[in-house]
Amino acid sequence: MSASTSISRRVFEALGHKLAQLSAKDTIQTKPLADIDFDSLQQALSNDKNAFHEHIPKLSKKLLGKTPFGSYTKMATSLIPKTSFDKATDAVFSQVGKLSQNWANFDLARDARFKDTLVASERRALARSIGDQNRALATLGGLSNLAGLPGILVDTMWLLAVCLRTIFQISAIYDRPLTGQQGIAIAYEILAKVDLNKLQEKQTLLAGLGIFEAMTDQSIEEYRAAVLAEEDSQSAMGILTKLEELSTQFNINIEQFNFGFLHKVIPLTAVGLGTAYNNIIINEVIEIAMSVFAPAPKLTHMTEE
């Protein structure tokens, strides 16, 4: 392992440790963790879907819809059976799983602390350090939100990859490695056990910021007409309606309000939201992975001193 690599690990681990202190230690309940058993996961794979399976296709569709390719994609989607589309989507997630698996193995193989002869205390220390590394990586992914909608998609894909990498690495550290296609399937099973409601909150808030930014260059009426023309307009209209209700409550004429300053404020706000929520989400993934692979006691907090 090179000196530069060693330094980079220490930097990420130090950053991750600081971020861990910003996360609530009890982000998930103990009882659900007790119901997650590695052996049962191996025996019966139900292919549970998680929030990433819902949000990533939607983000991709919205992004493509803003390009000339979007009209062809929309036509193709209407002609392709849903089962075929689902298979294609599952293939993408399988590939992300494989890449994350390889990434996890590549990184651990070059970590001098990872070896077969680790005692329990060394495994726990290494798992904590790896968790801090991945916490830093996941949180830094929020910086891509500076790029708007394309950045949100990149951020979500990056967060998925880091979450899977975390699961693969912690499983290997505790000598229960997830290998091959079955390992990828089990990793997704574990991810499906994580309460990813925070991912939904994050996407909703970022969508709200997108509405504000869209209004900087057009009137409320123009924006409302554009939203109504979209296929998936319900959430945007809900946010717009709430904004109008608030403006009426505070006696603000938003038709005459200049939103131009938001061009500078919104990207920074999006980054702040993205990094904060990524930190919360990866913290839960780390806790779940530890509860599955670490020996008793089942719940091991990564943020303890």
Coordinates of C-alpha atoms in Angstrom, one line a residue, residues 4-291:
S4 CA -0.4 8.4 -0.6
T5 CA -3.0 5.7 -0.4
S6 CA -2.4 5.4 3.4
I7 CA -2.8 9.2 3.8
S8 CA -6.0 9.2 1.7
R9 CA -7.5 6.5 3.9
R10 CA -6.7 8.4 7.1
V11 CA -8.2 11.6 5.6
F12 CA -11.5 9.8 4.7
E13 CA -11.6 8.0 8.0
A14 CA -11.1 11.2 10.0
L15 CA -13.8 13.0 7.9
G16 CA -16.1 10.1 8.3
H17 CA -15.6 10.0 12.1
K18 CA -16.5 13.7 12.3
L19 CA -19.6 13.1 10.3
A20 CA -20.6 10.1 12.5
Q21 CA -20.7 12.5 15.4
L22 CA -23.4 14.5 13.5
S23 CA -25.6 11.4 13.1
A24 CA -28.0 10.2 15.7
K25 CA -26.7 7.0 17.3
D26 CA -30.1 5.4 17.5
T27 CA -31.4 6.0 14.0
I28 CA -33.1 2.6 13.8
Q29 CA -34.9 0.5 16.2
T30 CA -33.3 -2.5 17.9
K31 CA -36.2 -4.9 17.3
P32 CA -36.2 -4.8 13.5
L33 CA -32.4 -5.5 13.6
A34 CA -33.0 -8.6 15.7
D35 CA -35.2 -10.0 13.0
I36 CA -32.5 -9.9 10.4
D37 CA -30.5 -13.1 10.2
F38 CA -27.8 -13.8 7.7
D39 CA -28.5 -17.5 7.5
S40 CA -32.2 -16.9 6.7
L41 CA -31.2 -14.4 4.0
Q42 CA -29.1 -17.0 2.4
Q43 CA -31.8 -19.6 2.4
A44 CA -34.7 -17.5 1.0
L45 CA -34.0 -14.6 -1.3
S46 CA -37.3 -12.7 -1.9
N47 CA -35.7 -10.1 -4.2
D48 CA -37.2 -7.3 -2.1
K49 CA -37.0 -3.9 -3.8
N50 CA -35.6 -0.9 -2.0
A51 CA -36.1 2.8 -2.5
F52 CA -33.3 3.0 -5.0
H53 CA -35.3 0.8 -7.4
E54 CA -38.0 3.3 -7.3
H55 CA -36.1 6.6 -7.5
I56 CA -33.3 5.9 -9.9
P57 CA -35.6 4.9 -12.9
K58 CA -37.7 8.0 -12.2
L59 CA -34.7 10.3 -12.1
S60 CA -33.4 8.8 -15.3
K61 CA -36.7 9.2 -17.1
K62 CA -36.9 12.9 -16.0
L63 CA -33.4 13.5 -17.2
L64 CA -33.8 11.9 -20.6
G65 CA -37.1 13.8 -21.0
K66 CA -35.2 17.0 -21.1
T67 CA -33.1 15.9 -24.1
P68 CA -33.9 15.2 -27.7
F69 CA -33.6 11.5 -26.9
G70 CA -36.4 11.9 -24.5
S71 CA -39.2 11.7 -27.1
Y72 CA -37.8 8.5 -28.5
T73 CA -37.5 7.0 -25.0
K74 CA -41.0 7.9 -24.2
M75 CA -42.3 6.2 -27.4
A76 CA -40.1 3.1 -26.7
T77 CA -41.4 2.9 -23.2
S78 CA -45.0 2.9 -24.4
L79 CA -44.2 0.0 -26.8
I80 CA -42.0 -2.1 -24.6
P81 CA -43.8 -4.5 -22.2
K82 CA -43.4 -3.6 -18.5
T83 CA -41.9 -7.0 -17.8
S84 CA -39.1 -6.3 -20.3
F85 CA -38.5 -2.9 -18.8
D86 CA -38.3 -4.4 -15.4
K87 CA -35.8 -6.9 -16.6
A88 CA -33.6 -4.2 -18.1
T89 CA -33.8 -2.2 -14.9
D90 CA -32.9 -5.3 -12.8
A91 CA -29.9 -5.8 -15.1
V92 CA -28.7 -2.3 -14.4
F93 CA -28.9 -2.8 -10.7
S94 CA -27.2 -6.2 -11.0
Q95 CA -24.3 -4.5 -12.8
V96 CA -24.1 -1.8 -10.1
G97 CA -23.9 -4.5 -7.6
K98 CA -21.1 -6.3 -9.4
L99 CA -19.1 -3.0 -9.8
S100 CA -19.6 -2.3 -6.1
Q101 CA -18.5 -5.8 -5.2
N102 CA -15.4 -5.5 -7.2
W103 CA -14.7 -2.0 -5.8
A104 CA -15.1 -3.4 -2.2
N105 CA -12.7 -6.3 -2.9
F106 CA -10.2 -4.1 -4.6
D107 CA -10.0 -1.7 -1.8
L108 CA -9.9 -4.2 1.0
A109 CA -7.1 -6.2 -0.7
R110 CA -5.0 -3.0 -0.6
D111 CA -5.7 -2.3 3.0
A112 CA -2.7 -3.6 5.1
R113 CA -5.0 -4.0 8.1
F114 CA -7.2 -6.6 6.4
K115 CA -6.0 -10.2 6.9
D116 CA -7.3 -13.6 7.8
T117 CA -5.8 -13.6 11.3
L118 CA -7.8 -10.7 12.8
V119 CA -9.0 -11.1 16.3
A120 CA -12.5 -9.8 17.3
S121 CA -11.3 -6.4 18.5
E122 CA -9.3 -5.9 15.3
R123 CA -12.2 -6.8 13.1
R124 CA -14.4 -4.3 15.0
A125 CA -11.8 -1.5 14.7
L126 CA -11.4 -2.2 11.0
A127 CA -15.1 -2.3 10.4
R128 CA -15.4 1.1 12.2
S129 CA -12.7 2.6 10.0
I130 CA -14.2 1.2 6.8
G131 CA -17.6 2.5 7.9
D132 CA -16.1 6.0 8.4
Q133 CA -14.4 5.8 5.0
N134 CA -17.7 5.0 3.3
R135 CA -19.6 7.6 5.3
A136 CA -17.2 10.2 4.0
L137 CA -17.5 8.9 0.4
A138 CA -21.3 8.8 0.5
T139 CA -21.6 12.3 2.0
L140 CA -19.2 13.8 -0.5
G141 CA -21.4 12.5 -3.2
G142 CA -23.9 15.3 -2.3
L143 CA -21.5 17.8 -4.0
S144 CA -22.8 16.5 -7.4
N145 CA -26.1 18.2 -6.7
L146 CA -24.5 21.4 -7.8
A147 CA -25.2 20.2 -11.3
G148 CA -29.0 20.1 -10.9
L149 CA -31.1 17.2 -12.1
P150 CA -28.1 15.3 -13.7
G151 CA -26.2 15.8 -10.4
I152 CA -29.1 14.4 -8.4
L153 CA -29.1 11.2 -10.5
V154 CA -25.3 10.9 -10.2
D155 CA -25.6 11.4 -6.4
T156 CA -28.2 8.7 -6.1
M157 CA -26.3 6.2 -8.1
W158 CA -23.1 7.0 -6.2
L159 CA -24.9 6.6 -2.8
L160 CA -26.3 3.2 -4.0
A161 CA -22.8 2.0 -4.9
V162 CA -21.3 3.2 -1.6
C163 CA -24.1 1.5 0.4
L164 CA -23.4 -1.8 -1.4
R165 CA -19.7 -1.4 -1.0
T166 CA -20.2 -1.0 2.7
I167 CA -22.2 -4.2 3.0
F168 CA -19.7 -6.1 1.0
Q169 CA -16.7 -4.8 3.0
I170 CA -18.2 -5.4 6.4
S171 CA -19.3 -8.9 5.4
A172 CA -15.7 -9.7 4.4
I173 CA -14.2 -8.1 7.5
Y174 CA -16.3 -10.5 9.6
D175 CA -15.3 -13.5 7.5
R176 CA -18.7 -13.9 5.9
P177 CA -18.0 -12.5 2.4
L178 CA -20.8 -12.0 -0.1
T179 CA -19.5 -13.5 -3.4
G180 CA -20.9 -14.0 -6.9
Q181 CA -24.4 -13.2 -8.0
Q182 CA -25.9 -14.7 -4.8
G183 CA -23.7 -12.3 -2.8
I184 CA -25.1 -9.4 -4.8
A185 CA -28.6 -10.6 -4.3
I186 CA -28.1 -10.9 -0.5
A187 CA -26.5 -7.4 -0.4
Y188 CA -29.7 -6.0 -2.0
E189 CA -31.8 -8.1 0.5
I190 CA -29.9 -6.4 3.3
L191 CA -30.3 -3.0 1.7
A192 CA -34.1 -3.6 1.4
K193 CA -34.1 -3.9 5.2
V194 CA -32.9 -0.4 5.6
D195 CA -35.6 2.3 6.2
L196 CA -34.9 4.5 3.2
N197 CA -37.7 7.0 3.9
K198 CA -35.0 9.5 4.2
L199 CA -34.2 8.9 0.5
Q200 CA -37.8 9.8 -0.3
E201 CA -37.5 13.0 1.8
K202 CA -34.3 14.0 0.1
Q203 CA -35.7 13.6 -3.4
T204 CA -38.8 15.5 -2.5
L205 CA -36.9 18.4 -1.0
L206 CA -34.5 18.5 -4.0
A207 CA -37.5 18.4 -6.4
G208 CA -38.9 21.4 -4.4
L209 CA -35.6 23.3 -5.0
G210 CA -35.9 22.4 -8.7
I211 CA -39.3 24.1 -8.8
F212 CA -37.9 27.3 -7.2
E213 CA -35.0 27.3 -9.7
A214 CA -37.3 26.8 -12.7
M215 CA -39.4 29.8 -11.6
T216 CA -36.3 32.1 -11.7
D217 CA -36.6 32.4 -15.5
Q218 CA -40.4 32.4 -15.9
S219 CA -43.6 33.6 -14.3
I220 CA -45.7 31.4 -12.0
E221 CA -48.3 31.0 -14.8
E222 CA -45.7 30.0 -17.3
Y223 CA -44.3 27.5 -14.9
R224 CA -47.7 26.1 -14.0
A225 CA -48.5 25.5 -17.7
A226 CA -45.1 23.8 -18.2
V227 CA -45.7 21.5 -15.2
L228 CA -49.2 20.5 -16.3
A229 CA -47.8 19.5 -19.7
E230 CA -45.5 17.0 -17.9
E231 CA -46.6 13.4 -17.5
D232 CA -45.6 13.2 -13.8
S233 CA -46.8 16.6 -12.6
Q234 CA -48.6 15.7 -9.4
S235 CA -45.7 16.2 -6.9
A236 CA -44.6 19.4 -8.6
M237 CA -48.1 20.8 -8.6
G238 CA -48.4 19.9 -4.9
I239 CA -45.3 21.9 -4.0
L240 CA -46.4 24.8 -6.2
T241 CA -49.8 24.8 -4.6
K242 CA -48.2 24.9 -1.1
L243 CA -46.0 27.8 -2.2
E244 CA -49.0 29.7 -3.3
E245 CA -50.8 29.0 -0.1
L246 CA -47.9 30.3 1.9
S247 CA -47.6 33.4 -0.2
T248 CA -51.3 34.2 0.4
Q249 CA -50.9 33.6 4.1
F250 CA -48.0 36.1 4.3
N251 CA -49.6 38.5 1.8
I252 CA -46.8 38.1 -0.7
N253 CA -47.4 38.6 -4.4
I254 CA -45.3 35.9 -5.9
E255 CA -46.3 36.9 -9.4
Q256 CA -44.2 40.0 -8.9
F257 CA -41.5 38.4 -6.8
N258 CA -38.0 38.3 -8.3
F259 CA -36.6 34.9 -7.8
G260 CA -33.3 35.6 -9.7
F261 CA -31.2 35.5 -6.6
L262 CA -32.1 31.8 -6.2
H263 CA -29.7 30.9 -9.0
K264 CA -26.9 31.4 -6.5
V265 CA -28.6 30.1 -3.4
I266 CA -30.3 26.9 -4.6
P267 CA -27.2 24.9 -5.8
L268 CA -25.5 25.4 -2.4
T269 CA -28.8 24.5 -0.6
A270 CA -29.0 21.3 -2.7
V271 CA -25.5 20.3 -1.8
G272 CA -26.2 20.9 1.9
L273 CA -29.4 18.8 1.7
G274 CA -27.7 16.1 -0.3
T275 CA -24.7 15.7 2.0
A276 CA -26.8 15.8 5.2
Y277 CA -29.3 13.1 4.0
N278 CA -26.5 10.9 2.5
N279 CA -24.8 11.0 6.0
I280 CA -28.1 9.8 7.6
I281 CA -28.7 7.1 5.0
I282 CA -25.2 5.6 5.1
N283 CA -25.3 5.6 8.9
E284 CA -28.3 3.3 8.8
V285 CA -26.7 1.1 6.2
I286 CA -23.6 0.7 8.4
E287 CA -25.7 -0.2 11.4
I288 CA -27.8 -2.8 9.5
A289 CA -24.6 -4.4 8.0
M290 CA -23.0 -4.6 11.5
S291 CA -26.2 -6.1 12.9

